[in-house]
Short mmCIF file of N, CA and C in Angstrom, two decimals:
data_model
loop_
_atom_site.label_atom_id
_atom_site.label_comp_id
_atom_site.label_asym_id
_atom_site.label_seq_id
_atom_site.Cartn_x
_atom_site.Cartn_y
_atom_site.Cartn_z
N GLN P 1 0.70 32.65 -5.26
CA GLN P 1 0.83 31.53 -5.51
C GLN P 1 0.44 30.93 -5.39
N ARG P 2 -1.22 30.50 -6.73
CA ARG P 2 -1.85 29.64 -6.71
C ARG P 2 -1.92 28.66 -7.58
N VAL P 3 -1.83 27.38 -7.99
CA VAL P 3 -2.44 26.72 -9.03
C VAL P 3 -4.15 25.74 -8.84
N ILE P 4 -4.88 25.62 -10.13
CA ILE P 4 -6.07 25.51 -10.13
C ILE P 4 -6.29 24.09 -10.46
N LEU P 5 -6.32 23.09 -9.62
CA LEU P 5 -6.71 22.05 -10.73
C LEU P 5 -8.33 21.63 -11.09
N GLN P 6 -8.21 21.19 -12.41
CA GLN P 6 -9.56 20.58 -13.05
C GLN P 6 -9.44 19.45 -13.54
N ALA P 7 -8.76 19.06 -14.23
CA ALA P 7 -9.07 17.99 -14.84
C ALA P 7 -7.66 17.08 -14.45
N GLU P 8 -6.99 17.36 -13.95
CA GLU P 8 -5.95 16.90 -13.42
C GLU P 8 -6.02 15.92 -11.63
N ARG P 9 -7.30 16.81 -11.18
CA ARG P 9 -7.93 16.23 -10.44
C ARG P 9 -8.44 14.41 -10.70
N VAL P 10 -9.02 14.05 -11.70
CA VAL P 10 -9.35 13.17 -12.09
C VAL P 10 -7.98 12.66 -13.17
N ALA P 11 -7.51 12.69 -13.87
CA ALA P 11 -6.07 12.18 -14.86
C ALA P 11 -5.12 11.40 -13.43
N VAL P 12 -4.57 12.45 -13.06
CA VAL P 12 -3.34 11.99 -11.75
C VAL P 12 -3.86 10.69 -11.39
N PRO P 13 -4.90 10.03 -10.26
CA PRO P 13 -5.21 9.21 -9.69
C PRO P 13 -5.43 8.19 -10.64
N GLU P 14 -6.37 8.24 -11.85
CA GLU P 14 -6.82 7.54 -12.60
C GLU P 14 -5.79 6.96 -13.19
N ALA P 15 -4.06 7.64 -13.02
CA ALA P 15 -3.40 6.80 -14.13
C ALA P 15 -2.62 5.76 -12.98
N LEU P 16 -2.90 5.94 -11.77
CA LEU P 16 -3.02 4.79 -10.94
C LEU P 16 -3.46 3.71 -10.89
N PHE P 17 -4.59 3.25 -12.08
CA PHE P 17 -5.63 1.88 -11.65
C PHE P 17 -5.09 1.85 -13.90
N SER P 18 -4.66 2.55 -14.65
CA SER P 18 -4.76 2.98 -15.73
C SER P 18 -3.43 3.42 -16.77
N PRO P 19 -2.01 3.36 -16.41
CA PRO P 19 -1.40 3.63 -16.95
C PRO P 19 -1.47 4.22 -18.25
N GLY P 20 -1.66 3.20 -18.85
CA GLY P 20 -1.43 2.65 -19.79
C GLY P 20 -2.52 3.63 -21.02
N ASP P 21 -3.35 4.27 -20.29
CA ASP P 21 -4.71 5.00 -20.78
C ASP P 21 -3.77 6.85 -20.48
N HIS P 22 -2.63 6.81 -19.82
CA HIS P 22 -2.02 7.79 -19.65
C HIS P 22 -0.35 8.03 -20.57
N GLY P 23 -0.03 6.90 -21.30
CA GLY P 23 1.14 6.99 -22.35
C GLY P 23 1.91 6.19 -21.43
N MET P 24 2.25 5.48 -20.30
CA MET P 24 2.91 4.18 -19.87
C MET P 24 2.09 3.16 -19.91
N THR P 25 2.69 2.42 -21.02
CA THR P 25 2.30 1.39 -21.65
C THR P 25 2.59 0.18 -20.75
N HIS P 26 3.80 -0.04 -20.68
CA HIS P 26 4.93 -1.29 -20.15
C HIS P 26 5.03 -0.84 -18.05
N THR P 27 3.63 -0.52 -18.04
CA THR P 27 3.45 -0.22 -16.45
C THR P 27 2.24 -0.91 -16.07
N ALA P 28 2.00 -1.49 -15.23
CA ALA P 28 1.01 -2.27 -14.29
C ALA P 28 0.48 -1.27 -13.24
N GLY P 29 -0.76 -1.66 -13.52
CA GLY P 29 -1.77 -0.39 -12.30
C GLY P 29 -1.60 -0.92 -11.09
N LEU P 30 -1.81 -0.07 -9.93
CA LEU P 30 -2.08 -0.50 -8.22
C LEU P 30 -2.77 -1.68 -7.91
N PRO P 31 -3.57 -2.03 -8.87
CA PRO P 31 -4.23 -3.30 -8.64
C PRO P 31 -3.40 -4.53 -9.00
N GLU P 32 -3.10 -4.50 -10.28
CA GLU P 32 -2.17 -5.44 -11.23
C GLU P 32 -0.73 -5.82 -9.46
N LEU P 33 -0.62 -4.50 -9.40
CA LEU P 33 1.08 -4.07 -8.44
C LEU P 33 1.08 -5.84 -7.12
N VAL P 34 -0.65 -5.00 -6.78
CA VAL P 34 -1.01 -5.53 -5.31
C VAL P 34 -1.02 -7.35 -5.61
N GLN P 35 -1.74 -7.24 -6.63
CA GLN P 35 -1.84 -8.61 -7.13
C GLN P 35 -0.70 -9.41 -7.53
N ARG P 36 0.42 -8.92 -7.90
CA ARG P 36 1.55 -9.92 -8.44
C ARG P 36 2.29 -9.94 -7.12
N ALA P 37 1.98 -9.03 -6.41
CA ALA P 37 2.98 -9.31 -4.82
C ALA P 37 2.10 -9.76 -3.80
N ILE P 38 0.95 -10.31 -4.12
CA ILE P 38 0.18 -11.52 -3.48
C ILE P 38 0.62 -13.08 -4.16
N PHE P 39 0.24 -12.71 -5.39
CA PHE P 39 0.81 -14.17 -6.00
C PHE P 39 1.82 -14.42 -6.20
N ALA P 40 2.99 -13.85 -5.97
CA ALA P 40 4.52 -13.48 -5.54
C ALA P 40 4.71 -15.06 -4.69
N VAL P 41 4.11 -14.97 -3.47
CA VAL P 41 3.89 -15.71 -2.54
C VAL P 41 3.81 -16.80 -2.54
N GLY P 42 2.62 -17.11 -3.91
CA GLY P 42 2.50 -18.52 -3.80
C GLY P 42 0.64 -18.39 -3.09
N GLY P 43 -0.12 -18.71 -3.91
CA GLY P 43 -1.67 -18.33 -3.84
C GLY P 43 -2.16 -19.72 -2.04
N GLU P 44 -1.85 -20.71 -2.09
CA GLU P 44 -2.01 -21.36 -0.96
C GLU P 44 -1.41 -20.73 0.26
N GLU P 45 -0.37 -20.48 0.02
CA GLU P 45 0.57 -19.48 1.52
C GLU P 45 -0.09 -17.91 1.20
N ALA P 46 -0.10 -17.45 0.48
CA ALA P 46 -0.81 -15.64 0.27
C ALA P 46 -2.60 -16.23 1.03
N TRP P 47 -2.80 -17.05 0.86
CA TRP P 47 -4.73 -17.75 1.42
C TRP P 47 -4.90 -17.63 2.86
N ARG P 48 -3.29 -18.31 3.51
CA ARG P 48 -2.96 -18.97 4.39
C ARG P 48 -2.81 -17.88 5.46
N MET P 49 -2.22 -16.52 4.79
CA MET P 49 -1.27 -15.44 5.25
C MET P 49 -2.76 -14.34 5.23
N HIS P 50 -3.42 -13.85 4.72
CA HIS P 50 -4.94 -13.69 4.66
C HIS P 50 -4.36 -11.79 3.90
N PHE P 51 -3.78 -12.85 2.79
CA PHE P 51 -2.72 -11.87 1.91
C PHE P 51 -4.02 -10.77 1.20
N GLY P 52 -5.55 -11.11 1.57
CA GLY P 52 -5.98 -10.19 0.82
C GLY P 52 -6.55 -9.02 1.89
N GLN P 53 -5.57 -8.53 2.30
CA GLN P 53 -6.03 -7.59 3.56
C GLN P 53 -4.29 -7.03 2.79
N VAL P 54 -5.09 -5.66 2.61
CA VAL P 54 -3.79 -4.21 2.49
C VAL P 54 -4.08 -3.32 2.56
N VAL P 55 -2.65 -3.03 3.16
CA VAL P 55 -3.01 -1.66 4.09
C VAL P 55 -2.55 -0.52 2.86
N LEU P 56 -3.05 0.42 3.06
CA LEU P 56 -2.56 1.74 2.12
C LEU P 56 -1.72 2.71 2.93
N CYS P 57 -0.58 3.01 2.52
CA CYS P 57 0.35 4.07 3.63
C CYS P 57 0.76 4.93 2.40
N GLY P 58 1.00 6.02 3.56
CA GLY P 58 1.28 7.05 2.21
C GLY P 58 0.06 8.37 1.88
N ALA P 59 1.24 9.25 2.19
CA ALA P 59 0.00 10.61 1.45
C ALA P 59 -1.67 10.42 0.18
N LEU P 60 -0.98 9.27 -0.45
CA LEU P 60 -1.74 8.83 -1.79
C LEU P 60 -2.62 7.95 -0.90
N ALA P 61 -2.80 7.36 0.16
CA ALA P 61 -3.97 7.02 0.56
C ALA P 61 -5.16 7.58 0.73
N LYS P 62 -4.74 8.77 1.05
CA LYS P 62 -5.91 10.15 1.03
C LYS P 62 -6.75 10.67 0.28
N LEU P 63 -6.45 10.04 -0.96
CA LEU P 63 -6.95 10.70 -1.76
C LEU P 63 -8.97 9.95 -2.13
N PRO P 64 -9.51 10.65 -2.40
CA PRO P 64 -11.03 10.76 -1.92
C PRO P 64 -10.98 9.04 -2.89
N GLY P 65 -11.46 8.06 -2.65
CA GLY P 65 -12.39 7.25 -3.13
C GLY P 65 -11.39 6.11 -3.46
N LEU P 66 -10.44 5.97 -3.21
CA LEU P 66 -8.90 4.60 -3.26
C LEU P 66 -9.73 3.85 -2.63
N ARG P 67 -9.64 4.16 -2.11
CA ARG P 67 -9.94 2.50 -1.05
C ARG P 67 -10.84 1.88 -1.47
N GLU P 68 -11.63 2.33 -1.39
CA GLU P 68 -13.29 1.94 -2.07
C GLU P 68 -12.85 1.20 -3.83
N ARG P 69 -12.04 1.92 -4.42
CA ARG P 69 -11.73 1.45 -5.95
C ARG P 69 -10.31 0.37 -5.94
N LEU P 70 -9.15 0.55 -5.02
CA LEU P 70 -8.32 -0.41 -4.99
C LEU P 70 -9.61 -2.24 -4.25
N ALA P 71 -10.53 -1.44 -3.49
CA ALA P 71 -10.72 -2.73 -3.45
C ALA P 71 -11.80 -3.31 -3.77
N ALA P 72 -12.74 -2.52 -4.29
CA ALA P 72 -13.27 -3.52 -5.95
C ALA P 72 -12.52 -3.96 -7.46
N GLU P 73 -11.45 -3.08 -7.63
CA GLU P 73 -10.68 -3.85 -8.43
C GLU P 73 -10.10 -5.32 -8.05
N LEU P 74 -9.57 -5.27 -6.70
CA LEU P 74 -8.42 -6.00 -6.26
C LEU P 74 -9.86 -7.37 -5.93
N ARG P 75 -11.10 -7.19 -5.60
CA ARG P 75 -11.98 -8.05 -5.49
C ARG P 75 -12.29 -9.25 -7.02
N GLN P 76 -12.07 -8.55 -7.99
CA GLN P 76 -12.64 -9.05 -9.26
C GLN P 76 -11.11 -9.79 -9.71
N MET P 77 -10.20 -9.35 -9.40
CA MET P 77 -8.87 -9.99 -9.86
C MET P 77 -8.22 -10.84 -8.89
N LEU P 78 -8.78 -10.98 -7.28
CA LEU P 78 -8.25 -12.22 -6.45
C LEU P 78 -9.87 -13.43 -6.06
N PRO P 79 -9.27 -14.95 -6.33
CA PRO P 79 -9.84 -15.86 -5.75
C PRO P 79 -11.19 -15.22 -4.86
N GLU P 80 -12.62 -15.59 -5.62
CA GLU P 80 -14.08 -14.87 -4.94
C GLU P 80 -13.34 -15.81 -3.21
N HIS P 81 -13.38 -17.01 -3.06
CA HIS P 81 -13.38 -17.19 -2.17
C HIS P 81 -12.16 -16.46 -0.97
N TRP P 82 -11.22 -15.53 -1.21
CA TRP P 82 -10.74 -14.93 -0.44
C TRP P 82 -11.14 -13.98 -0.01
N PRO P 83 -11.30 -13.34 1.30
CA PRO P 83 -11.69 -12.01 1.17
C PRO P 83 -10.46 -10.96 0.82
N VAL P 84 -11.37 -9.54 0.48
CA VAL P 84 -10.50 -8.68 0.36
C VAL P 84 -11.15 -7.59 1.28
N THR P 85 -9.62 -6.74 1.69
CA THR P 85 -10.26 -6.12 3.35
C THR P 85 -8.88 -4.25 2.63
N VAL P 86 -9.51 -3.46 2.21
CA VAL P 86 -7.97 -2.26 2.17
C VAL P 86 -8.34 -1.65 3.46
N VAL P 87 -7.42 -1.05 4.13
CA VAL P 87 -7.58 0.10 5.14
C VAL P 87 -6.22 1.02 4.51
N ALA P 88 -6.68 1.90 5.82
CA ALA P 88 -6.46 3.09 5.76
C ALA P 88 -6.28 3.92 7.60
N GLU P 89 -5.05 4.40 7.72
CA GLU P 89 -4.97 5.39 8.64
C GLU P 89 -5.69 6.06 8.37
N GLU P 90 -6.00 6.67 9.57
CA GLU P 90 -6.64 8.33 9.81
C GLU P 90 -5.38 9.34 9.18
N GLU P 91 -4.00 8.82 9.54
CA GLU P 91 -3.16 10.23 8.81
C GLU P 91 -1.97 9.43 7.98
N PRO P 92 -2.17 8.38 6.71
CA PRO P 92 -1.73 7.47 6.23
C PRO P 92 -0.28 8.15 5.90
N GLU P 93 0.05 9.24 6.20
CA GLU P 93 1.20 9.87 5.72
C GLU P 93 2.06 9.67 6.91
N LEU P 94 1.92 9.09 8.05
CA LEU P 94 2.72 9.08 9.14
C LEU P 94 2.75 7.21 8.95
N SER P 95 2.63 6.46 8.55
CA SER P 95 2.37 5.47 8.79
C SER P 95 3.48 4.53 9.21
N VAL P 96 4.07 4.64 7.71
CA VAL P 96 6.11 4.40 7.48
C VAL P 96 6.62 4.83 8.74
N TRP P 97 6.09 5.82 9.34
CA TRP P 97 7.72 6.14 10.16
C TRP P 97 6.57 5.40 11.34
N ARG P 98 5.66 5.57 11.64
CA ARG P 98 4.88 5.21 12.86
C ARG P 98 5.61 3.63 13.32
N GLY P 99 5.34 3.05 11.96
CA GLY P 99 6.24 0.94 12.11
C GLY P 99 7.69 1.66 11.92
N ALA P 100 8.24 2.27 11.69
CA ALA P 100 9.69 2.76 11.79
C ALA P 100 10.15 2.60 13.48
N ALA P 101 9.21 3.13 13.69
CA ALA P 101 9.35 3.52 15.35
C ALA P 101 9.31 2.92 16.36
N GLU P 102 7.97 1.94 15.97
CA GLU P 102 7.63 0.60 16.66
C GLU P 102 9.09 -0.50 16.78
N VAL P 103 9.23 -0.45 15.60
CA VAL P 103 10.54 -1.95 15.15
C VAL P 103 11.83 -1.41 16.21
N VAL P 104 12.29 -0.15 15.76
CA VAL P 104 13.87 0.72 16.97
C VAL P 104 13.48 0.63 18.12
N ARG P 105 12.46 0.43 18.76
CA ARG P 105 11.71 0.34 20.26
C ARG P 105 12.14 -0.97 20.43
N ASP P 106 12.14 -2.15 19.69
CA ASP P 106 12.94 -3.10 20.59
C ASP P 106 14.19 -3.84 20.25
N PRO P 107 14.39 -4.35 22.05
CA PRO P 107 15.82 -3.79 22.15
C PRO P 107 16.89 -4.81 21.39
N ALA P 108 16.17 -6.01 21.09
CA ALA P 108 16.94 -7.50 19.96
C ALA P 108 17.30 -6.02 18.92
N PHE P 109 16.46 -5.84 17.68
CA PHE P 109 16.62 -5.01 16.63
C PHE P 109 17.59 -3.63 17.02
N ARG P 110 17.66 -3.10 17.68
CA ARG P 110 18.57 -2.09 18.11
C ARG P 110 20.35 -2.40 18.74
N ARG P 111 20.21 -3.89 19.35
CA ARG P 111 21.53 -4.68 19.72
C ARG P 111 21.89 -4.97 17.87
N ALA P 112 21.02 -5.47 17.10
CA ALA P 112 21.70 -6.44 16.02
C ALA P 112 21.69 -4.89 15.21
N HIS P 113 21.57 -4.08 14.90
CA HIS P 113 21.49 -3.32 14.08
C HIS P 113 22.53 -1.64 14.13
N PHE P 114 22.74 -1.70 15.74
CA PHE P 114 22.76 -0.15 15.47
C PHE P 114 24.40 -0.79 16.97
N MET P 115 25.21 -0.04 16.44
CA MET P 115 26.34 -0.22 17.67
C MET P 115 26.61 1.74 18.59
N SER P 116 26.90 0.89 19.88
CA SER P 116 27.27 2.73 20.86
C SER P 116 28.41 3.05 20.22
N ARG P 117 28.97 3.93 20.99
CA ARG P 117 29.73 5.13 20.72
C ARG P 117 30.87 4.00 21.38
N GLN P 118 30.81 3.85 22.75
CA GLN P 118 31.46 2.97 23.47
C GLN P 118 32.23 1.87 22.72
N ALA P 119 31.43 0.99 21.91
CA ALA P 119 31.70 -0.38 21.39
C ALA P 119 32.55 -0.03 20.23
N ALA P 120 31.79 1.73 19.34
CA ALA P 120 33.02 1.91 18.51
C ALA P 120 34.53 1.92 18.30
#
């Protein structure tokens, strides 16, 4: 079976940025959600923590032009003295798994969150 995408190739990614144009009137777009997350920390603290640096994770990060468009829209929304960088791994669909795998390698994390069968 084969599915041919035409207008959907533009409409689906566009809904990430302008959900109101696609019937989702009470939903913020991706740039607004990132801005809210940054400012939820507090402006000055966010600046010190380099919150203008955004990492895209998951398969959607592979959408052509997503990284560039998000960077351009965030640049307009964040204070102009903040650097804005949006990056994605070469295989962003695996980035969350890689991060979790790195965390569980830490022996202190394993002792705090897992119990061996002998201890149970």
